[in-house]
mmCIF file with all atom_site columns, C-alpha atoms in Angstrom:
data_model
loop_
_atom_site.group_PDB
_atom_site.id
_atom_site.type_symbol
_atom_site.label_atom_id
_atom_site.label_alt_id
_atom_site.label_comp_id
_atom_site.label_asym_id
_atom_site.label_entity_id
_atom_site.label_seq_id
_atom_site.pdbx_PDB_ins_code
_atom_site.Cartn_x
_atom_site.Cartn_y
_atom_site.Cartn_z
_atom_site.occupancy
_atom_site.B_iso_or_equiv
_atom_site.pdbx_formal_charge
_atom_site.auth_seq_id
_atom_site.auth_comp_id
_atom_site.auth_asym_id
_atom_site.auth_atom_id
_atom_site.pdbx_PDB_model_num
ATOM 1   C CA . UNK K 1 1   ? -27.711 12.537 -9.911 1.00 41.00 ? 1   UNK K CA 1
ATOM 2   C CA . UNK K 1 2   ? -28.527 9.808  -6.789 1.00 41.00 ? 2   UNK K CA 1
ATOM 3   C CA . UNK K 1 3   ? -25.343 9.882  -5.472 1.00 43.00 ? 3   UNK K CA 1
ATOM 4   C CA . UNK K 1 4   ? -25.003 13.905 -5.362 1.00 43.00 ? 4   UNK K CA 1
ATOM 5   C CA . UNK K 1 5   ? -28.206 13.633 -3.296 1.00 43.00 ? 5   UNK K CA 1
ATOM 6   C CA . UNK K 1 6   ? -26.946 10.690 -1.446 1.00 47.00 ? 6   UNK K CA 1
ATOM 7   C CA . UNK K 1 7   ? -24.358 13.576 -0.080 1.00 50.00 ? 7   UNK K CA 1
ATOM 8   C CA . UNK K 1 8   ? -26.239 16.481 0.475  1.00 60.00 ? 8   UNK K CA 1
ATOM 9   C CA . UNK K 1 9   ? -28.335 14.293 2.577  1.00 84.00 ? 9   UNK K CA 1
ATOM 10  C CA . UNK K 1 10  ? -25.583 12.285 4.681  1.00 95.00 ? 10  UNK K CA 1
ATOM 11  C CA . UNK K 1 11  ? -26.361 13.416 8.590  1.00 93.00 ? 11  UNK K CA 1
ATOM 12  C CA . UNK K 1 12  ? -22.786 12.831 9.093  1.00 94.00 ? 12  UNK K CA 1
ATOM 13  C CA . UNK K 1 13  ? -22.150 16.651 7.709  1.00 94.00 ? 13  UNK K CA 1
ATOM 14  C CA . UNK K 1 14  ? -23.972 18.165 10.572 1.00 92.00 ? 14  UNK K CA 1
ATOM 15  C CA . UNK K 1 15  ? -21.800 16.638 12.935 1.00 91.00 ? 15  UNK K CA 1
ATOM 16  C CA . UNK K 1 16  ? -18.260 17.508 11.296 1.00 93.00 ? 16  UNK K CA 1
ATOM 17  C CA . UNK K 1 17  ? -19.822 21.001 10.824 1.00 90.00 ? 17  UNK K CA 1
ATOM 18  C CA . UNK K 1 18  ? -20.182 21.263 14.584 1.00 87.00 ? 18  UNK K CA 1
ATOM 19  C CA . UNK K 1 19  ? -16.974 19.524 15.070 1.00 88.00 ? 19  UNK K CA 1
ATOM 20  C CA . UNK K 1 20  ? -15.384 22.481 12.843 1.00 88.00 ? 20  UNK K CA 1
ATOM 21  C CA . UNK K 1 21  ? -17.331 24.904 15.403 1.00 86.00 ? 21  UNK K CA 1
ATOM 22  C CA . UNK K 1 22  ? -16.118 23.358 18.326 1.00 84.00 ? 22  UNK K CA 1
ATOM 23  C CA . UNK K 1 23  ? -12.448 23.254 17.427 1.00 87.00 ? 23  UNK K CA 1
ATOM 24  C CA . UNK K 1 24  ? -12.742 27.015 17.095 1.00 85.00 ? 24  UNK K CA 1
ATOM 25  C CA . UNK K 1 25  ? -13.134 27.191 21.201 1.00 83.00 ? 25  UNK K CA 1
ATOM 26  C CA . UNK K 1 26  ? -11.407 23.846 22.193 1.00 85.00 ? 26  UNK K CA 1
ATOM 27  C CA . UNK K 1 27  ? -9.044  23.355 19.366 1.00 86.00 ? 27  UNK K CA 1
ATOM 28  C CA . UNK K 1 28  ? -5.714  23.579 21.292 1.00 90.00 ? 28  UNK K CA 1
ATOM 29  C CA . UNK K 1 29  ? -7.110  21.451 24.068 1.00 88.00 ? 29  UNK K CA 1
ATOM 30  C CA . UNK K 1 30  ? -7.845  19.222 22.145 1.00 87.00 ? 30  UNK K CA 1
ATOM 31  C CA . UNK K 1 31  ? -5.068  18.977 20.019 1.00 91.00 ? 31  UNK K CA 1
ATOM 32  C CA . UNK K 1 32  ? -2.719  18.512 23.265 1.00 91.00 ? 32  UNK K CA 1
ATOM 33  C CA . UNK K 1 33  ? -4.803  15.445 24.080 1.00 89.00 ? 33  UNK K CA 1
ATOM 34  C CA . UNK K 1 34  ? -5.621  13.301 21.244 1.00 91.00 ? 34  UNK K CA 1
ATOM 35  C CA . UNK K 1 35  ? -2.331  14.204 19.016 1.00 93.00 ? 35  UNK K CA 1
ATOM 36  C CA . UNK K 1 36  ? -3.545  12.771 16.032 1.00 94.00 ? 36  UNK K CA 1
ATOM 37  C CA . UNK K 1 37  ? -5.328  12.790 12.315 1.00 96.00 ? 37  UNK K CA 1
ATOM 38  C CA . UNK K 1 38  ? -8.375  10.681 11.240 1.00 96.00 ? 38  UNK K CA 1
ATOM 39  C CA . UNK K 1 39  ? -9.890  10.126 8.241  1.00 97.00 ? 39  UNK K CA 1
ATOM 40  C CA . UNK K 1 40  ? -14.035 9.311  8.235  1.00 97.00 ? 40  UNK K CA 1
ATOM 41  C CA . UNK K 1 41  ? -15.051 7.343  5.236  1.00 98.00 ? 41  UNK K CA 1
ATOM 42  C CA . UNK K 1 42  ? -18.765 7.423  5.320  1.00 98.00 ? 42  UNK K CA 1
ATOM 43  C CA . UNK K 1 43  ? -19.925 4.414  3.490  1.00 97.00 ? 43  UNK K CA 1
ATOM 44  C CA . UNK K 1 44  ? -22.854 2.862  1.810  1.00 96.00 ? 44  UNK K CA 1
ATOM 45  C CA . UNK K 1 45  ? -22.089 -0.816 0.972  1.00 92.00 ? 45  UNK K CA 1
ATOM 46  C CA . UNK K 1 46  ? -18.541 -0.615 -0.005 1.00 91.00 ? 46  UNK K CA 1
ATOM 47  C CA . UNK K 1 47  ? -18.832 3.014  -1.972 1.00 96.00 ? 47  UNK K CA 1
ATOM 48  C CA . UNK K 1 48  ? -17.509 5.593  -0.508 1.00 97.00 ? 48  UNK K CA 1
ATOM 49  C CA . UNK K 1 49  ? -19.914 8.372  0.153  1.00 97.00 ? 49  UNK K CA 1
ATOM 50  C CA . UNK K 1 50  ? -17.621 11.440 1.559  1.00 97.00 ? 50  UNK K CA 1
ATOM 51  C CA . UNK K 1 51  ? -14.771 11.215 3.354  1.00 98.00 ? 51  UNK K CA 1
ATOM 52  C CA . UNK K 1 52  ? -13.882 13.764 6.214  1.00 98.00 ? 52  UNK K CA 1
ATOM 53  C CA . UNK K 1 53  ? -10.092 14.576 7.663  1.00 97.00 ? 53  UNK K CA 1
ATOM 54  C CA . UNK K 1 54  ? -9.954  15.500 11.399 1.00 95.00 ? 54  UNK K CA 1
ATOM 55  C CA . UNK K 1 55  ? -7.067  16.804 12.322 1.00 96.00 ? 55  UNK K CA 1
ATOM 56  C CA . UNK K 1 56  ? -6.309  17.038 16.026 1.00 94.00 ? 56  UNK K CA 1
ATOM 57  C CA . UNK K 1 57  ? -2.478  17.226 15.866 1.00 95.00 ? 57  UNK K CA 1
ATOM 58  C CA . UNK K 1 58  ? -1.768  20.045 14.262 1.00 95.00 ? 58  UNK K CA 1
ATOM 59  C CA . UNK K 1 59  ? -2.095  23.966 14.955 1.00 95.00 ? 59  UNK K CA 1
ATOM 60  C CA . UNK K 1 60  ? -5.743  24.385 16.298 1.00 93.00 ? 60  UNK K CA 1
ATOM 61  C CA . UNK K 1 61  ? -7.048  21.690 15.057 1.00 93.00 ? 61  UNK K CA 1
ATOM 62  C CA . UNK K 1 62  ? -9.100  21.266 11.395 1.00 94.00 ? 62  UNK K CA 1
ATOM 63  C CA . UNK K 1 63  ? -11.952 19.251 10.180 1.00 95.00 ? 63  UNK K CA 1
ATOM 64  C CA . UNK K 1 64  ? -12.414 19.528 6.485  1.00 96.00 ? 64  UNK K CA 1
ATOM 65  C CA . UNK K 1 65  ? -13.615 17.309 2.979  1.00 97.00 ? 65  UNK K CA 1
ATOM 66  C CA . UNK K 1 66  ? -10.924 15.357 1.577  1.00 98.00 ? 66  UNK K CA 1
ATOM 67  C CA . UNK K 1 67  ? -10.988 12.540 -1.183 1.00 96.00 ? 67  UNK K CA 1
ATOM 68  C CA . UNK K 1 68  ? -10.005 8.959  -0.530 1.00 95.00 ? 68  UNK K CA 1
ATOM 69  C CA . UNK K 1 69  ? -6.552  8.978  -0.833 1.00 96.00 ? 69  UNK K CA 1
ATOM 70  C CA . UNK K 1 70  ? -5.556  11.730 1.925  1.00 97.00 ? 70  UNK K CA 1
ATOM 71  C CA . UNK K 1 71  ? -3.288  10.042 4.247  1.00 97.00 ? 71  UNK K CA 1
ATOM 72  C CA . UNK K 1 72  ? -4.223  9.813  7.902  1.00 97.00 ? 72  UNK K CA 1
ATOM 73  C CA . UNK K 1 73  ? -2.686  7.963  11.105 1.00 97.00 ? 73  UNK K CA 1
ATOM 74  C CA . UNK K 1 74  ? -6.101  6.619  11.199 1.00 96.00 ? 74  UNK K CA 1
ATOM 75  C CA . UNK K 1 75  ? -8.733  5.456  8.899  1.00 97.00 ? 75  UNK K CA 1
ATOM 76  C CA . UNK K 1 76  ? -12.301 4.736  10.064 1.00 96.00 ? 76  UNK K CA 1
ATOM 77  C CA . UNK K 1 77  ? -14.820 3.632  7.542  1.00 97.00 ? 77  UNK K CA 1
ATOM 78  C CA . UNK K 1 78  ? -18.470 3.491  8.849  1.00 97.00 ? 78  UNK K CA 1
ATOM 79  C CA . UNK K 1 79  ? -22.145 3.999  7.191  1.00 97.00 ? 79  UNK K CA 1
ATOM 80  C CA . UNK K 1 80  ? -23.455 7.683  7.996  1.00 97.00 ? 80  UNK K CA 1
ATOM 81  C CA . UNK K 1 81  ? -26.282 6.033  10.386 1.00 96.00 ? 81  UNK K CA 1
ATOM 82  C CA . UNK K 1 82  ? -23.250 4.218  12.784 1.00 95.00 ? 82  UNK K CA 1
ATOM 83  C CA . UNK K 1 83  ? -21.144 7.615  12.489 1.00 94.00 ? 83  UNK K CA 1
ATOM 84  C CA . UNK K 1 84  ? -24.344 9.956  13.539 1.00 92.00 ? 84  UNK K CA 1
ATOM 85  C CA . UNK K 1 85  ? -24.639 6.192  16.717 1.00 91.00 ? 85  UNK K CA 1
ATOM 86  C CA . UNK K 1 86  ? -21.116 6.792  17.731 1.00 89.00 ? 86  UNK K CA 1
ATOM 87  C CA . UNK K 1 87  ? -20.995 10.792 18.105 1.00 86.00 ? 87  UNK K CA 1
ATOM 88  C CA . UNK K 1 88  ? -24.131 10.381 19.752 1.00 83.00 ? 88  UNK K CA 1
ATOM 89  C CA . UNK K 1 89  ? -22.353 7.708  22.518 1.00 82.00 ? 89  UNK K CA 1
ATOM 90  C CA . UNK K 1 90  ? -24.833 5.484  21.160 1.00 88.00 ? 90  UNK K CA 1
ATOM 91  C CA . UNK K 1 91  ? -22.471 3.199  19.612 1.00 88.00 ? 91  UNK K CA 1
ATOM 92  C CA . UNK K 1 92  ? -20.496 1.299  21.704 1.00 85.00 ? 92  UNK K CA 1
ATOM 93  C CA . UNK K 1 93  ? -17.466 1.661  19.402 1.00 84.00 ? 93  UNK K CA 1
ATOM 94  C CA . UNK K 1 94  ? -15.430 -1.704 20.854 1.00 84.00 ? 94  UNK K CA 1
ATOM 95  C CA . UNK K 1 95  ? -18.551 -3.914 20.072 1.00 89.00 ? 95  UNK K CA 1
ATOM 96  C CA . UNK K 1 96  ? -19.182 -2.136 16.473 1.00 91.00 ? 96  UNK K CA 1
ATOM 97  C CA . UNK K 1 97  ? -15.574 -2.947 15.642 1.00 91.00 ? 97  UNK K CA 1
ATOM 98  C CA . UNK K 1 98  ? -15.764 -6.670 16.868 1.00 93.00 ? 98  UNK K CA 1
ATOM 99  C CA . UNK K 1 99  ? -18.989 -6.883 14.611 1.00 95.00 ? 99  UNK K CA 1
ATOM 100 C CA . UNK K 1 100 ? -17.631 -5.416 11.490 1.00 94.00 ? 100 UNK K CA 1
ATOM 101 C CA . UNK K 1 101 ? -19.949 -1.887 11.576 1.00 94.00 ? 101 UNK K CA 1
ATOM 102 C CA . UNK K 1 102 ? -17.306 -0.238 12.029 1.00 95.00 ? 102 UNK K CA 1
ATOM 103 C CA . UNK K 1 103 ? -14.200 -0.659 10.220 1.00 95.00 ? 103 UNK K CA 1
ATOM 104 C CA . UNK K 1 104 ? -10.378 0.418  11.268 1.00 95.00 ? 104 UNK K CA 1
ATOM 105 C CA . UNK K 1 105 ? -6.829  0.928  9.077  1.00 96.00 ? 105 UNK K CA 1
ATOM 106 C CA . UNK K 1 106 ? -3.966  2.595  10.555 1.00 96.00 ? 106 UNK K CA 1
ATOM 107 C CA . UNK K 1 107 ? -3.218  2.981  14.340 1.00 95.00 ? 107 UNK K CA 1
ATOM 108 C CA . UNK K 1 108 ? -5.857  1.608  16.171 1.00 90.00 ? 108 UNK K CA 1
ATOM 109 C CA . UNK K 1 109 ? -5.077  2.730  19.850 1.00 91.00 ? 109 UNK K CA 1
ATOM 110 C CA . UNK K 1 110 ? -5.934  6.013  18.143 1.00 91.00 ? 110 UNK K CA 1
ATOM 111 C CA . UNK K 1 111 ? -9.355  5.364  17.657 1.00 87.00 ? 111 UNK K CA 1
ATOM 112 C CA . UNK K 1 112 ? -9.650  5.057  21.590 1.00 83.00 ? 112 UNK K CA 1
ATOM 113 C CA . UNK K 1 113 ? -9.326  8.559  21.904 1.00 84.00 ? 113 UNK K CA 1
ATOM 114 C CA . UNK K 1 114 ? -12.049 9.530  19.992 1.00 81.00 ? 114 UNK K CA 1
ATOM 115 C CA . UNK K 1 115 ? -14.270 9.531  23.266 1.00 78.00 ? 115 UNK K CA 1
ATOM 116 C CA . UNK K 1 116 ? -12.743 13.237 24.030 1.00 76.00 ? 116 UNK K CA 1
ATOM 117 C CA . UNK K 1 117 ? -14.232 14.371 19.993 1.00 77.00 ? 117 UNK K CA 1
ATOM 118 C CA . UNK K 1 118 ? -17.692 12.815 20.700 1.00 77.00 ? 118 UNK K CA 1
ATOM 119 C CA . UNK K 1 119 ? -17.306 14.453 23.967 1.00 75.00 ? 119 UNK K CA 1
ATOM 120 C CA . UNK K 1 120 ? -16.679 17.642 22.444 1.00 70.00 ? 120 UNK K CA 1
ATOM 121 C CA . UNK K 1 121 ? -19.743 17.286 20.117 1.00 67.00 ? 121 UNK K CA 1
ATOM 122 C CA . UNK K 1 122 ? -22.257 16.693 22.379 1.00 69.00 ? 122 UNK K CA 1
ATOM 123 C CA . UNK K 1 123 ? -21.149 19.761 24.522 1.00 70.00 ? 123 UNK K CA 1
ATOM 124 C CA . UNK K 1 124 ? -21.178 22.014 21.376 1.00 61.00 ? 124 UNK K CA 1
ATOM 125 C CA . UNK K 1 125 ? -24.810 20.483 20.283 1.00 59.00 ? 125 UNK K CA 1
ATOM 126 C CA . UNK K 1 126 ? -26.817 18.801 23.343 1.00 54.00 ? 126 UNK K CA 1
ATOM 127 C CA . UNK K 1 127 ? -30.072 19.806 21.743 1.00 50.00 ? 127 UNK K CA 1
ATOM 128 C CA . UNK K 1 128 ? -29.108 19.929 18.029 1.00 51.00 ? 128 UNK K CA 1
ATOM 129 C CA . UNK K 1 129 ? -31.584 17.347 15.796 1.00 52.00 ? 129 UNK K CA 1
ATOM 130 C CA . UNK K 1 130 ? -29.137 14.700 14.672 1.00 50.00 ? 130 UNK K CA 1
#
């Protein structure tokens, strides 16, 4: 099946795997700073690949698989290669949302906090391939 392969091979999963490691040591702190729940979509056209829930206002802090239709304060739907851009601070995420490469539902002014999770990232995994 293509698109079970299409999702075993998204680069994306990497990331919210290390994002699931790094909440285990700065889940709190981060939690008290960005106070709020995001949904990726990873897209490919206008499918859907996987979506991913972050959740930095509650307890410690999750990151886990969720379908489509979990609700979040913030939505951001983006193709795998512009998510694996942005965590990377590669992506200037103002100018990919003026441009369309990176889409936005929900509360936007949330979105501008997601410097301190691509932050967090690249501390947990400054050399890891992505």
């Amino acid at each position: 099946c293509i698109a079970r392969r299409q999702m075993s091979n998204l680069k994306s999963t990497a990331i919210f795997n290390l994002m699931q490691q790094g909440l285990k040591a700065q889940g709190p702190q981060l939690v008290k700073k960005i106070k709020a729940v995001f949904r990726f979509d990873i897209i490919k056209g206008s499918k859907v690949l996987k979506s991913w829930l972050v959740d930095l206002k509650n307890g410690s802090g999750k990151v886990e698989p969720v379908d489509t239709k979990t609700k979040a304060e913030c939505v951001i739907k983006l193709t795998d290669k512009n998510f694996i851009k942005l965590m990377k601070g590669k992506l200037n995420p103002m100018m990919a949302y003026s441009t369309g490469a990176v889409k936005v539902t929900g509360n936007i002014m949330l979105a501008m906090k997601l410097q301190k999770l691509t932050k967090m990232v690249m501390k947990a995994a400054p050399s890891a391939k992505l």
